[in-house]
PDB file of C-alpha atoms in Angstrom:
ATOM      1  CA  MET L  19       0.099   0.022  -0.021  1.00 42.00           C
ATOM      2  CA  SER L  20       1.599   3.379  -0.974  1.00 39.00           C
ATOM      3  CA  ARG L  21       1.119   6.861  -0.158  1.00 41.00           C
ATOM      4  CA  GLY L  22       3.118   9.459  -2.226  1.00 43.00           C
ATOM      5  CA  ASN L  23       6.384   7.993  -2.832  1.00 41.00           C
ATOM      6  CA  VAL L  24       6.399   5.825   0.286  1.00 39.00           C
ATOM      7  CA  THR L  25       5.553   2.188   0.293  1.00 40.00           C
ATOM      8  CA  ILE L  26       4.879   0.224   3.529  1.00 37.00           C
ATOM      9  CA  LYS L  27       3.785  -3.359   3.149  1.00 39.00           C
ATOM     10  CA  PRO L  28       1.731  -5.356   5.730  1.00 38.00           C
ATOM     11  CA  VAL L  29       3.847  -7.118   8.409  1.00 36.00           C
ATOM     12  CA  ALA L  30       3.003 -10.550   6.882  1.00 35.00           C
ATOM     13  CA  GLU L  31       4.394  -9.490   3.566  1.00 35.00           C
ATOM     14  CA  THR L  32       7.687  -7.688   4.622  1.00 35.00           C
ATOM     15  CA  MET L  33       9.208 -10.129   7.071  1.00 37.00           C
ATOM     16  CA  THR L  34       8.552 -12.395  10.113  1.00 38.00           C
ATOM     17  CA  LEU L  35       8.516 -10.430  13.288  1.00 42.00           C
ATOM     18  CA  THR L  36      11.581 -11.250  15.707  1.00 42.00           C
ATOM     19  CA  ASN L  37      10.138 -12.140  18.974  1.00 47.00           C
ATOM     20  CA  ILE L  38      12.904 -10.826  21.183  1.00 45.00           C
ATOM     21  CA  THR L  39      11.533 -12.043  24.494  1.00 44.00           C
ATOM     22  CA  GLU L  40      11.212 -15.689  23.456  1.00 44.00           C
ATOM     23  CA  GLN L  41      14.766 -16.620  22.140  1.00 46.00           C
ATOM     24  CA  GLU L  42      15.954 -19.943  22.327  1.00 46.00           C
ATOM     25  CA  PRO L  43      18.981 -20.484  24.479  1.00 45.00           C
ATOM     26  CA  ASN L  44      22.502 -20.840  22.851  1.00 45.00           C
ATOM     27  CA  VAL L  45      21.189 -19.208  19.459  1.00 46.00           C
ATOM     28  CA  THR L  46      23.554 -16.645  18.065  1.00 54.00           C
ATOM     29  CA  GLN L  47      21.539 -13.277  17.989  1.00 60.00           C
ATOM     30  CA  LYS L  48      22.188 -11.215  15.001  1.00 80.00           C
ATOM     31  CA  PHE L  49      21.884  -7.581  15.787  1.00 89.00           C
ATOM     32  CA  VAL L  50      20.654  -4.844  13.500  1.00 91.00           C
ATOM     33  CA  SER L  51      23.115  -2.056  12.945  1.00 92.00           C
ATOM     34  CA  CYS L  52      21.880   1.346  14.004  1.00 93.00           C
ATOM     35  CA  LEU L  53      23.463   4.746  12.780  1.00 90.00           C
ATOM     36  CA  GLU L  54      25.094   6.619  15.524  1.00 88.00           C
ATOM     37  CA  ASN L  55      23.403   9.569  17.042  1.00 85.00           C
ATOM     38  CA  GLY L  56      20.419   9.068  15.072  1.00 86.00           C
ATOM     39  CA  GLY L  57      17.881   9.761  17.832  1.00 86.00           C
ATOM     40  CA  SER L  58      16.449  13.023  19.407  1.00 85.00           C
ATOM     41  CA  PRO L  59      16.612  14.580  22.734  1.00 85.00           C
ATOM     42  CA  GLU L  60      12.996  13.566  23.464  1.00 90.00           C
ATOM     43  CA  VAL L  61      10.111  11.578  22.118  1.00 93.00           C
ATOM     44  CA  GLN L  62       8.535  12.946  18.926  1.00 93.00           C
ATOM     45  CA  LEU L  63       4.774  12.819  18.661  1.00 94.00           C
ATOM     46  CA  VAL L  64       3.943  12.242  14.944  1.00 92.00           C
ATOM     47  CA  ASN L  65       1.153  11.673  12.522  1.00 90.00           C
ATOM     48  CA  ASP L  66       0.916   9.143   9.728  1.00 87.00           C
ATOM     49  CA  THR L  67       2.389  11.347   7.019  1.00 89.00           C
ATOM     50  CA  GLU L  68       5.355  12.176   9.233  1.00 91.00           C
ATOM     51  CA  VAL L  69       6.240   8.753  10.371  1.00 89.00           C
ATOM     52  CA  MET L  70       5.921   7.392   6.727  1.00 90.00           C
ATOM     53  CA  LYS L  71       8.562  10.057   5.576  1.00 92.00           C
ATOM     54  CA  MET L  72      10.775   8.767   8.653  1.00 92.00           C
ATOM     55  CA  LEU L  73      10.461   5.348   7.292  1.00 92.00           C
ATOM     56  CA  VAL L  74      11.495   5.932   3.722  1.00 92.00           C
ATOM     57  CA  PRO L  75      14.247   3.203   3.069  1.00 92.00           C
ATOM     58  CA  ASP L  76      17.714   4.018   1.890  1.00 93.00           C
ATOM     59  CA  THR L  77      18.222   1.953  -1.195  1.00 92.00           C
ATOM     60  CA  ASN L  78      21.937   1.634  -0.553  1.00 93.00           C
ATOM     61  CA  ILE L  79      21.246  -0.327   2.483  1.00 91.00           C
ATOM     62  CA  THR L  80      20.468  -4.010   1.538  1.00 90.00           C
ATOM     63  CA  SER L  81      20.783  -5.837   4.832  1.00 90.00           C
ATOM     64  CA  LYS L  82      20.181  -5.327   8.537  1.00 90.00           C
ATOM     65  CA  GLU L  83      24.109  -5.602   9.250  1.00 90.00           C
ATOM     66  CA  GLN L  84      24.570  -2.210   7.526  1.00 92.00           C
ATOM     67  CA  PRO L  85      24.284   0.883   9.444  1.00 93.00           C
ATOM     68  CA  GLY L  86      20.714   2.286   8.974  1.00 93.00           C
ATOM     69  CA  LYS L  87      18.294   4.521  10.647  1.00 93.00           C
ATOM     70  CA  CYS L  88      16.648   2.866  13.659  1.00 95.00           C
ATOM     71  CA  ILE L  89      13.187   4.064  14.874  1.00 95.00           C
ATOM     72  CA  LEU L  90      11.234   2.677  17.640  1.00 95.00           C
ATOM     73  CA  VAL L  91       7.523   3.566  17.299  1.00 95.00           C
ATOM     74  CA  LEU L  92       4.907   3.280  20.058  1.00 95.00           C
ATOM     75  CA  PHE L  93       1.324   3.036  18.931  1.00 93.00           C
ATOM     76  CA  TYR L  94      -0.868   4.362  21.754  1.00 92.00           C
ATOM     77  CA  SER L  95      -4.194   6.067  22.688  1.00 89.00           C
ATOM     78  CA  LYS L  96      -4.750   8.970  24.984  1.00 87.00           C
ATOM     79  CA  TYR L  97      -7.814   7.133  26.341  1.00 86.00           C
ATOM     80  CA  CYS L  98      -6.090   3.813  26.853  1.00 88.00           C
ATOM     81  CA  PRO L  99      -4.925   3.155  30.616  1.00 89.00           C
ATOM     82  CA  PHE L 100      -2.221   0.583  29.412  1.00 91.00           C
ATOM     83  CA  SER L 101      -0.825   3.196  27.097  1.00 91.00           C
ATOM     84  CA  SER L 102      -0.696   5.558  29.997  1.00 92.00           C
ATOM     85  CA  LEU L 103       1.377   3.171  31.915  1.00 92.00           C
ATOM     86  CA  ALA L 104       3.737   2.732  29.024  1.00 94.00           C
ATOM     87  CA  ALA L 105       4.267   6.354  28.429  1.00 94.00           C
ATOM     88  CA  PRO L 106       6.722   7.365  31.483  1.00 94.00           C
ATOM     89  CA  PRO L 107       9.164   4.501  30.549  1.00 94.00           C
ATOM     90  CA  PHE L 108       8.823   5.289  26.782  1.00 95.00           C
ATOM     91  CA  ASN L 109       9.580   8.874  27.312  1.00 94.00           C
ATOM     92  CA  ALA L 110      12.617   8.073  29.048  1.00 92.00           C
ATOM     93  CA  LEU L 111      13.958   5.859  26.343  1.00 92.00           C
ATOM     94  CA  SER L 112      15.289   8.825  24.144  1.00 88.00           C
ATOM     95  CA  ARG L 113      17.504   9.911  27.073  1.00 87.00           C
ATOM     96  CA  VAL L 114      19.297   6.563  27.437  1.00 88.00           C
ATOM     97  CA  PHE L 115      19.522   5.497  23.593  1.00 92.00           C
ATOM     98  CA  PRO L 116      20.560   8.573  21.639  1.00 88.00           C
ATOM     99  CA  ASP L 117      21.297   6.397  18.654  1.00 90.00           C
ATOM    100  CA  ILE L 118      17.660   5.510  18.180  1.00 93.00           C
ATOM    101  CA  LYS L 119      14.772   7.822  17.258  1.00 94.00           C
ATOM    102  CA  MET L 120      11.768   7.420  19.513  1.00 95.00           C
ATOM    103  CA  VAL L 121       8.314   8.439  18.073  1.00 95.00           C
ATOM    104  CA  ALA L 122       4.855   7.967  19.195  1.00 95.00           C
ATOM    105  CA  ILE L 123       1.702   7.925  17.091  1.00 93.00           C
ATOM    106  CA  ASN L 124      -1.931   8.198  18.356  1.00 91.00           C
ATOM    107  CA  ALA L 125      -3.347   4.931  16.887  1.00 88.00           C
ATOM    108  CA  MET L 126      -6.854   5.999  17.420  1.00 84.00           C
ATOM    109  CA  LEU L 127      -6.572   8.771  14.786  1.00 84.00           C
ATOM    110  CA  TYR L 128      -4.429   6.929  12.088  1.00 84.00           C
ATOM    111  CA  HIS L 129      -6.181   3.505  11.510  1.00 78.00           C
ATOM    112  CA  LEU L 130      -4.604   3.054   7.918  1.00 77.00           C
ATOM    113  CA  PHE L 131      -1.111   3.039   9.520  1.00 78.00           C
ATOM    114  CA  ASN L 132      -2.195   0.585  12.152  1.00 78.00           C
ATOM    115  CA  THR L 133      -3.452  -1.955   9.462  1.00 78.00           C
ATOM    116  CA  GLN L 134      -0.203  -1.523   7.406  1.00 80.00           C
ATOM    117  CA  ASN L 135       1.743  -2.577  10.542  1.00 81.00           C
ATOM    118  CA  GLY L 136      -0.430  -5.260  11.976  1.00 81.00           C
ATOM    119  CA  ILE L 137      -1.451  -3.423  15.106  1.00 83.00           C
ATOM    120  CA  VAL L 138      -4.287  -5.237  16.833  1.00 82.00           C
ATOM    121  CA  GLY L 139      -3.889  -3.942  20.312  1.00 84.00           C
ATOM    122  CA  LEU L 140      -2.548  -0.887  22.256  1.00 88.00           C
ATOM    123  CA  PRO L 141      -0.046  -0.104  23.307  1.00 92.00           C
ATOM    124  CA  SER L 142       2.364  -1.792  20.667  1.00 92.00           C
ATOM    125  CA  LEU L 143       5.970  -1.075  20.264  1.00 94.00           C
ATOM    126  CA  LEU L 144       7.594  -1.860  16.850  1.00 94.00           C
ATOM    127  CA  LEU L 145      11.419  -1.268  16.051  1.00 96.00           C
ATOM    128  CA  PHE L 146      12.188  -0.313  12.392  1.00 95.00           C
ATOM    129  CA  HIS L 147      15.630  -0.512  10.753  1.00 94.00           C
ATOM    130  CA  ASN L 148      15.768   1.352   7.377  1.00 94.00           C
ATOM    131  CA  GLY L 149      12.085   1.437   7.161  1.00 92.00           C
ATOM    132  CA  LYS L 150      11.454  -2.286   7.902  1.00 93.00           C
ATOM    133  CA  ILE L 151      10.144  -3.756  10.887  1.00 93.00           C
ATOM    134  CA  VAL L 152      12.765  -5.935  12.708  1.00 93.00           C
ATOM    135  CA  ALA L 153      11.274  -6.496  16.112  1.00 93.00           C
ATOM    136  CA  LYS L 154       8.222  -6.398  18.076  1.00 93.00           C
ATOM    137  CA  TYR L 155       7.831  -5.912  21.871  1.00 94.00           C
ATOM    138  CA  ASN L 156       5.668  -8.912  23.203  1.00 90.00           C
ATOM    139  CA  GLU L 157       5.899  -8.524  26.924  1.00 91.00           C
ATOM    140  CA  THR L 158       2.707  -7.433  28.943  1.00 89.00           C
ATOM    141  CA  ASP L 159       4.674  -5.412  31.487  1.00 92.00           C
ATOM    142  CA  TYR L 160       5.486  -1.875  30.413  1.00 93.00           C
ATOM    143  CA  LYS L 161       8.692  -1.073  32.291  1.00 92.00           C
ATOM    144  CA  LEU L 162      11.700   0.811  31.423  1.00 92.00           C
ATOM    145  CA  GLU L 163      14.162  -2.160  32.261  1.00 92.00           C
ATOM    146  CA  LEU L 164      12.187  -4.407  29.843  1.00 94.00           C
ATOM    147  CA  PHE L 165      12.160  -1.733  27.057  1.00 94.00           C
ATOM    148  CA  SER L 166      15.872  -1.351  27.371  1.00 93.00           C
ATOM    149  CA  LYS L 167      16.461  -5.081  27.291  1.00 93.00           C
ATOM    150  CA  PHE L 168      14.297  -5.440  24.119  1.00 95.00           C
ATOM    151  CA  ILE L 169      16.253  -2.638  22.596  1.00 94.00           C
ATOM    152  CA  THR L 170      19.558  -4.077  23.567  1.00 93.00           C
ATOM    153  CA  LYS L 171      18.693  -7.567  22.308  1.00 93.00           C
ATOM    154  CA  ALA L 172      17.595  -6.450  18.939  1.00 93.00           C
ATOM    155  CA  THR L 173      20.390  -3.900  18.320  1.00 93.00           C
ATOM    156  CA  GLY L 174      23.264  -4.710  20.777  1.00 92.00           C
ATOM    157  CA  ILE L 175      23.190  -1.157  21.959  1.00 91.00           C
ATOM    158  CA  LYS L 176      23.159  -0.837  25.714  1.00 89.00           C
ATOM    159  CA  ALA L 177      21.696   2.101  27.724  1.00 86.00           C
ATOM    160  CA  GLU L 178      24.173   5.033  28.138  1.00 78.00           C
ATOM    161  CA  GLU L 179      23.211   5.795  31.703  1.00 73.00           C
ATOM    162  CA  LYS L 180      21.430   4.095  34.714  1.00 77.00           C
ATOM    163  CA  VAL L 181      17.997   2.977  33.589  1.00 75.00           C
ATOM    164  CA  PHE L 182      15.308   4.727  35.727  1.00 83.00           C
ATOM    165  CA  VAL L 183      12.195   6.956  34.953  1.00 89.00           C
ATOM    166  CA  LYS L 184      12.450  10.609  36.107  1.00 88.00           C
ATOM    167  CA  SER L 185       9.656  13.010  37.155  1.00 88.00           C
ATOM    168  CA  GLU L 186       9.575  14.807  33.899  1.00 89.00           C
ATOM    169  CA  ASP L 187       8.969  11.510  31.974  1.00 90.00           C
ATOM    170  CA  PHE L 188       5.538  11.536  33.571  1.00 91.00           C
ATOM    171  CA  ARG L 189       4.826  15.052  32.129  1.00 88.00           C
ATOM    172  CA  GLY L 190       5.274  13.889  28.450  1.00 85.00           C
ATOM    173  CA  PRO L 191       5.527  14.110  25.606  1.00 92.00           C
ATOM    174  CA  VAL L 192       3.226  10.820  25.615  1.00 92.00           C
ATOM    175  CA  HIS L 193       0.531  11.396  28.242  1.00 85.00           C
ATOM    176  CA  SER L 194       0.723   9.293  31.435  1.00 83.00           C
ATOM    177  CA  LEU L 195      -2.685  10.003  32.473  1.00 79.00           C
ATOM    178  CA  PRO L 196      -5.501   8.623  30.206  1.00 73.00           C
ATOM    179  CA  PHE L 197      -7.952  11.163  29.021  1.00 61.00           C
ATOM    180  CA  ARG L 198     -11.742  10.792  29.756  1.00 62.00           C
ATOM    181  CA  TRP L 199     -13.276   9.472  26.539  1.00 55.00           C
ATOM    182  CA  PHE L 200     -16.241  11.294  25.158  1.00 53.00           C
ATOM    183  CA  ASP L 201     -17.824  10.733  21.724  1.00 56.00           C
ATOM    184  CA  PRO L 202     -20.639  13.030  20.713  1.00 63.00           C
ATOM    185  CA  LEU L 203     -21.493  10.666  17.860  1.00 62.00           C
ATOM    186  CA  MET L 204     -21.761   7.730  20.166  1.00 61.00           C
ATOM    187  CA  LEU L 205     -24.095   9.704  22.446  1.00 67.00           C
ATOM    188  CA  LEU L 206     -26.294  10.768  19.536  1.00 73.00           C
ATOM    189  CA  SER L 207     -26.518   7.059  18.474  1.00 74.00           C
ATOM    190  CA  TRP L 208     -27.615   6.009  21.797  1.00 74.00           C
ATOM    191  CA  THR L 209     -30.082   8.711  21.958  1.00 81.00           C
ATOM    192  CA  PHE L 210     -31.538   7.671  18.549  1.00 80.00           C
ATOM    193  CA  ILE L 211     -31.638   4.034  19.599  1.00 87.00           C
ATOM    194  CA  ILE L 212     -33.499   4.824  23.009  1.00 88.00           C
ATOM    195  CA  ILE L 213     -35.984   7.017  21.093  1.00 87.00           C
ATOM    196  CA  CYS L 214     -36.711   4.364  18.535  1.00 86.00           C
ATOM    197  CA  ALA L 215     -37.048   1.569  21.174  1.00 86.00           C
ATOM    198  CA  PHE L 216     -39.479   3.756  23.129  1.00 83.00           C
ATOM    199  CA  TYR L 217     -41.474   4.501  19.952  1.00 82.00           C
ATOM    200  CA  TYR L 218     -41.762   0.836  19.262  1.00 84.00           C
ATOM    201  CA  PHE L 219     -42.661   0.035  22.764  1.00 82.00           C
ATOM    202  CA  THR L 220     -45.710   2.389  22.637  1.00 85.00           C
ATOM    203  CA  LYS L 221     -47.035   0.109  20.018  1.00 85.00           C
ATOM    204  CA  THR L 222     -47.180  -2.882  22.032  1.00 88.00           C
ATOM    205  CA  LYS L 223     -50.253  -4.303  23.999  1.00 85.00           C
ATOM    206  CA  PHE L 224     -48.259  -4.079  27.322  1.00 85.00           C
ATOM    207  CA  TRP L 225     -47.798  -0.193  26.920  1.00 85.00           C
ATOM    208  CA  LYS L 226     -51.667  -0.006  26.121  1.00 85.00           C
ATOM    209  CA  TRP L 227     -52.392  -1.904  29.300  1.00 89.00           C
ATOM    210  CA  ILE L 228     -50.221   0.488  31.421  1.00 86.00           C
ATOM    211  CA  ILE L 229     -52.008   3.663  29.875  1.00 85.00           C
ATOM    212  CA  GLU L 230     -55.510   1.964  30.594  1.00 86.00           C
ATOM    213  CA  THR L 231     -54.461   1.174  33.965  1.00 88.00           C
ATOM    214  CA  VAL L 232     -53.140   4.662  34.885  1.00 86.00           C
ATOM    215  CA  LYS L 233     -56.409   6.348  33.151  1.00 83.00           C
ATOM    216  CA  ARG L 234     -58.663   3.949  35.340  1.00 84.00           C
ATOM    217  CA  ASN L 235     -56.623   4.658  38.615  1.00 83.00           C
ATOM    218  CA  TRP L 236     -56.805   8.344  37.828  1.00 83.00           C
ATOM    219  CA  ARG L 237     -60.658   8.169  37.218  1.00 80.00           C
ATOM    220  CA  GLU L 238     -61.145   6.253  40.488  1.00 78.00           C
ATOM    221  CA  SER L 239     -58.930   8.711  42.286  1.00 79.00           C
ATOM    222  CA  GLU L 240     -61.035  11.652  41.070  1.00 75.00           C
ATOM    223  CA  ALA L 241     -64.316   9.998  41.725  1.00 72.00           C
ATOM    224  CA  GLN L 242     -63.350   9.067  45.382  1.00 76.00           C
ATOM    225  CA  ALA L 243     -62.193  12.669  45.942  1.00 69.00           C
ATOM    226  CA  GLN L 244     -65.480  14.073  44.649  1.00 71.00           C
ATOM    227  CA  HIS L 245     -67.316  11.710  46.940  1.00 65.00           C
ATOM    228  CA  GLU L 246     -65.346  12.690  49.952  1.00 64.00           C
ATOM    229  CA  HIS L 247     -66.132  16.432  48.946  1.00 61.00           C
ATOM    230  CA  VAL L 248     -69.745  15.886  48.812  1.00 60.00           C
ATOM    231  CA  GLU L 249     -69.824  14.216  52.239  1.00 60.00           C
TER     232      GLU L 249
END
């Protein structure tokens, strides 16, 4: 599937993802080679167009062993509590891995890019080398230590400083507190459903029985009140 001059194939067509966390023992790990100082001072929030431009491959690079641009992409949602848990450790990664560019994309806004990369759950963490997926984070815990091990096992690069989350990592760029979700279209849909359901309910025999019962009780109450007034 293409957009402009950029072509990104679905995961199943590009390569088999490396499950970094389930390596068999005594198996020689081949690292991908990353360009030095290819990262940025902090995580960059991007849209689908921006990240596609970042993933344009260099045609001179033909293997993972050749130094190429390494990009770690976090697919997240501002309304997902698990994405919020992953946010602080992910925000800290750009500080300890300056050779790898850290970017985050709001997967709720850019569905096409999710489909192209086989994203079925949030948060998801994918490592790209020269525009191609080389590894996917498969753990269910979102901790800085695990993120760092994931990067090291894929690239051979070790963190440049002691791995821990600082207070500023909770403030962004990726939000560490989930937003309250409100969709006006969903509210309108439910309102329409309720109105339709009530309309069809008024056509039932049970509704007619309710109306007749209320009218009868009302007449009896009025008659009793008038009788008491006369006495």
